[in-house]
PDB file of C-alpha atoms in Angstrom:
ATOM      1  CA  UNK A   1      -5.279 -11.884  -5.829  1.00  0.00           C
ATOM      2  CA  UNK A   2      -3.703 -12.098  -9.300  1.00  0.00           C
ATOM      3  CA  UNK A   3      -6.899 -10.839 -10.934  1.00  0.00           C
ATOM      4  CA  UNK A   4      -6.941  -7.896  -8.522  1.00  0.00           C
ATOM      5  CA  UNK A   5      -3.358  -7.043  -9.476  1.00  0.00           C
ATOM      6  CA  UNK A   6      -4.208  -7.270 -13.189  1.00  0.00           C
ATOM      7  CA  UNK A   7      -7.124  -4.892 -12.614  1.00  0.00           C
ATOM      8  CA  UNK A   8      -4.847  -2.467 -10.744  1.00  0.00           C
ATOM      9  CA  UNK A   9      -2.230  -2.623 -13.515  1.00  0.00           C
ATOM     10  CA  UNK A  10      -4.959  -1.955 -16.112  1.00  0.00           C
ATOM     11  CA  UNK A  11      -6.154   1.068 -14.156  1.00  0.00           C
ATOM     12  CA  UNK A  12      -2.603   2.427 -13.852  1.00  0.00           C
ATOM     13  CA  UNK A  13      -2.050   1.963 -17.603  1.00  0.00           C
ATOM     14  CA  UNK A  14      -5.331   3.663 -18.445  1.00  0.00           C
ATOM     15  CA  UNK A  15      -4.496   6.580 -16.159  1.00  0.00           C
ATOM     16  CA  UNK A  16      -1.054   7.027 -17.741  1.00  0.00           C
ATOM     17  CA  UNK A  17      -1.837   6.324 -21.409  1.00  0.00           C
ATOM     18  CA  UNK A  18      -5.562   7.042 -21.766  1.00  0.00           C
ATOM     19  CA  UNK A  19      -8.254   5.374 -23.822  1.00  0.00           C
ATOM     20  CA  UNK A  20      -6.253   5.412 -27.078  1.00  0.00           C
ATOM     21  CA  UNK A  21      -4.333   2.316 -25.924  1.00  0.00           C
ATOM     22  CA  UNK A  22      -6.173  -1.010 -25.790  1.00  0.00           C
ATOM     23  CA  UNK A  23      -5.442  -3.206 -22.751  1.00  0.00           C
ATOM     24  CA  UNK A  24      -5.892  -6.981 -22.951  1.00  0.00           C
ATOM     25  CA  UNK A  25      -5.622  -9.640 -20.247  1.00  0.00           C
ATOM     26  CA  UNK A  26      -6.731 -12.494 -22.521  1.00  0.00           C
ATOM     27  CA  UNK A  27      -5.515 -13.661 -25.928  1.00  0.00           C
ATOM     28  CA  UNK A  28      -7.023 -11.947 -28.960  1.00  0.00           C
ATOM     29  CA  UNK A  29      -7.585 -14.183 -31.980  1.00  0.00           C
ATOM     30  CA  UNK A  30      -8.375 -11.411 -34.454  1.00  0.00           C
ATOM     31  CA  UNK A  31      -8.831  -7.674 -34.511  1.00  0.00           C
ATOM     32  CA  UNK A  32      -5.796  -6.596 -32.534  1.00  0.00           C
ATOM     33  CA  UNK A  33      -6.002  -2.833 -32.080  1.00  0.00           C
ATOM     34  CA  UNK A  34      -2.558  -1.210 -31.911  1.00  0.00           C
ATOM     35  CA  UNK A  35      -1.116   0.399 -29.891  1.00  0.00           C
ATOM     36  CA  UNK A  36      -2.007  -2.032 -27.126  1.00  0.00           C
ATOM     37  CA  UNK A  37      -0.857  -3.789 -23.983  1.00  0.00           C
ATOM     38  CA  UNK A  38      -1.142  -7.444 -22.968  1.00  0.00           C
ATOM     39  CA  UNK A  39      -0.912  -8.241 -19.248  1.00  0.00           C
ATOM     40  CA  UNK A  40       0.094 -11.723 -18.074  1.00  0.00           C
ATOM     41  CA  UNK A  41       1.192 -13.158 -14.747  1.00  0.00           C
ATOM     42  CA  UNK A  42       4.141 -15.500 -15.215  1.00  0.00           C
ATOM     43  CA  UNK A  43       5.670 -17.838 -12.628  1.00  0.00           C
ATOM     44  CA  UNK A  44       3.646 -16.905  -9.532  1.00  0.00           C
ATOM     45  CA  UNK A  45       4.951 -18.566  -6.362  1.00  0.00           C
ATOM     46  CA  UNK A  46       3.607 -18.971  -2.839  1.00  0.00           C
ATOM     47  CA  UNK A  47       5.596 -20.207   0.143  1.00  0.00           C
ATOM     48  CA  UNK A  48       4.773 -20.587   3.801  1.00  0.00           C
ATOM     49  CA  UNK A  49       6.520 -17.915   5.809  1.00  0.00           C
ATOM     50  CA  UNK A  50       5.285 -18.156   9.387  1.00  0.00           C
ATOM     51  CA  UNK A  51       2.221 -19.840  10.848  1.00  0.00           C
ATOM     52  CA  UNK A  52      -0.586 -18.976   8.381  1.00  0.00           C
ATOM     53  CA  UNK A  53       1.345 -16.207   6.676  1.00  0.00           C
ATOM     54  CA  UNK A  54       2.462 -16.782   3.073  1.00  0.00           C
ATOM     55  CA  UNK A  55       4.829 -14.835   0.862  1.00  0.00           C
ATOM     56  CA  UNK A  56       3.590 -14.554  -2.703  1.00  0.00           C
ATOM     57  CA  UNK A  57       5.826 -13.523  -5.550  1.00  0.00           C
ATOM     58  CA  UNK A  58       3.866 -12.419  -8.623  1.00  0.00           C
ATOM     59  CA  UNK A  59       5.901 -11.636 -11.723  1.00  0.00           C
ATOM     60  CA  UNK A  60       4.054  -9.899 -14.541  1.00  0.00           C
ATOM     61  CA  UNK A  61       4.980  -9.408 -18.171  1.00  0.00           C
ATOM     62  CA  UNK A  62       3.405  -6.514 -20.009  1.00  0.00           C
ATOM     63  CA  UNK A  63       3.749  -6.681 -23.757  1.00  0.00           C
ATOM     64  CA  UNK A  64       3.370  -3.487 -25.725  1.00  0.00           C
ATOM     65  CA  UNK A  65       2.658  -3.519 -29.464  1.00  0.00           C
ATOM     66  CA  UNK A  66       3.570  -0.119 -30.957  1.00  0.00           C
ATOM     67  CA  UNK A  67       1.446   1.847 -33.391  1.00  0.00           C
ATOM     68  CA  UNK A  68       4.306   2.908 -35.698  1.00  0.00           C
ATOM     69  CA  UNK A  69       6.232  -0.151 -36.904  1.00  0.00           C
ATOM     70  CA  UNK A  70       8.799   2.067 -38.638  1.00  0.00           C
ATOM     71  CA  UNK A  71       9.812   3.652 -35.320  1.00  0.00           C
ATOM     72  CA  UNK A  72       8.961   0.688 -33.082  1.00  0.00           C
ATOM     73  CA  UNK A  73      12.156   0.605 -31.004  1.00  0.00           C
ATOM     74  CA  UNK A  74      11.989   4.335 -30.284  1.00  0.00           C
ATOM     75  CA  UNK A  75       8.317   4.074 -29.316  1.00  0.00           C
ATOM     76  CA  UNK A  76       8.957   1.008 -27.125  1.00  0.00           C
ATOM     77  CA  UNK A  77      11.782   2.761 -25.273  1.00  0.00           C
ATOM     78  CA  UNK A  78       9.585   5.808 -24.620  1.00  0.00           C
ATOM     79  CA  UNK A  79       6.717   3.645 -23.356  1.00  0.00           C
ATOM     80  CA  UNK A  80       9.085   1.668 -21.088  1.00  0.00           C
ATOM     81  CA  UNK A  81      10.234   4.886 -19.414  1.00  0.00           C
ATOM     82  CA  UNK A  82       6.632   5.805 -18.667  1.00  0.00           C
ATOM     83  CA  UNK A  83       5.921   2.287 -17.363  1.00  0.00           C
ATOM     84  CA  UNK A  84       8.696   2.585 -14.776  1.00  0.00           C
ATOM     85  CA  UNK A  85       6.845   5.524 -13.215  1.00  0.00           C
ATOM     86  CA  UNK A  86       3.228   4.470 -13.537  1.00  0.00           C
ATOM     87  CA  UNK A  87       3.773   0.893 -12.277  1.00  0.00           C
ATOM     88  CA  UNK A  88       6.009   1.688  -9.305  1.00  0.00           C
ATOM     89  CA  UNK A  89       2.959   2.010  -7.036  1.00  0.00           C
ATOM     90  CA  UNK A  90      -0.471   0.536  -7.800  1.00  0.00           C
ATOM     91  CA  UNK A  91      -3.596   0.276  -5.661  1.00  0.00           C
ATOM     92  CA  UNK A  92      -4.593  -3.368  -5.142  1.00  0.00           C
ATOM     93  CA  UNK A  93      -7.870  -3.781  -3.241  1.00  0.00           C
ATOM     94  CA  UNK A  94      -7.368  -0.373  -1.641  1.00  0.00           C
ATOM     95  CA  UNK A  95      -3.763  -1.005  -0.544  1.00  0.00           C
ATOM     96  CA  UNK A  96      -0.709   0.507  -2.222  1.00  0.00           C
ATOM     97  CA  UNK A  97       1.609  -2.160  -3.615  1.00  0.00           C
ATOM     98  CA  UNK A  98       5.087  -1.459  -4.901  1.00  0.00           C
ATOM     99  CA  UNK A  99       6.405  -2.888  -8.149  1.00  0.00           C
ATOM    100  CA  UNK A 100       9.942  -4.256  -7.912  1.00  0.00           C
ATOM    101  CA  UNK A 101      12.563  -5.874 -10.138  1.00  0.00           C
ATOM    102  CA  UNK A 102      11.421  -3.852 -13.145  1.00  0.00           C
ATOM    103  CA  UNK A 103      13.203  -4.443 -16.422  1.00  0.00           C
ATOM    104  CA  UNK A 104      12.380  -4.518 -20.104  1.00  0.00           C
ATOM    105  CA  UNK A 105      13.569  -5.774 -23.455  1.00  0.00           C
ATOM    106  CA  UNK A 106      12.433  -5.199 -27.015  1.00  0.00           C
ATOM    107  CA  UNK A 107      12.140  -8.375 -29.091  1.00  0.00           C
ATOM    108  CA  UNK A 108      10.871  -8.336 -32.687  1.00  0.00           C
ATOM    109  CA  UNK A 109       9.558  -4.762 -32.269  1.00  0.00           C
ATOM    110  CA  UNK A 110       7.485  -5.712 -29.210  1.00  0.00           C
ATOM    111  CA  UNK A 111       8.231  -4.349 -25.737  1.00  0.00           C
ATOM    112  CA  UNK A 112       8.358  -6.918 -22.922  1.00  0.00           C
ATOM    113  CA  UNK A 113       8.208  -5.133 -19.558  1.00  0.00           C
ATOM    114  CA  UNK A 114       8.641  -7.232 -16.406  1.00  0.00           C
ATOM    115  CA  UNK A 115       7.588  -6.209 -12.899  1.00  0.00           C
ATOM    116  CA  UNK A 116       7.050  -8.072  -9.623  1.00  0.00           C
ATOM    117  CA  UNK A 117       4.295  -7.401  -7.110  1.00  0.00           C
ATOM    118  CA  UNK A 118       5.332  -9.417  -4.082  1.00  0.00           C
ATOM    119  CA  UNK A 119       3.305  -9.482  -0.861  1.00  0.00           C
ATOM    120  CA  UNK A 120       2.449 -11.316   2.313  1.00  0.00           C
ATOM    121  CA  UNK A 121      -1.014 -12.846   2.581  1.00  0.00           C
ATOM    122  CA  UNK A 122      -2.940 -14.673   5.316  1.00  0.00           C
TER     123      UNK A 122
END
């Protein structure tokens, strides 16, 4: 399920930002192409809810590395505003899933955008 969510996030990012922004789901040792996004699932949880129904909480961190280091904070703030809109609803395996608990922070000229995609699964 996490890989499906990562794919859906990548599609939403590509739709919003286009092909000029690289999107990575794995670490890049060399040749980082900026501007770019890194997508990582952090602290996923699963708990039994009822019978065979589970509630899964999937928190994601999207890191954005800006193109212009001299105006990094301004660029990060502008990208964060666009992320709020494009990640509110994503299509995961044909079903719309809502992003919740969105927040961001800029640390060392890198945007860290957090969003949860929580759902029930059987």
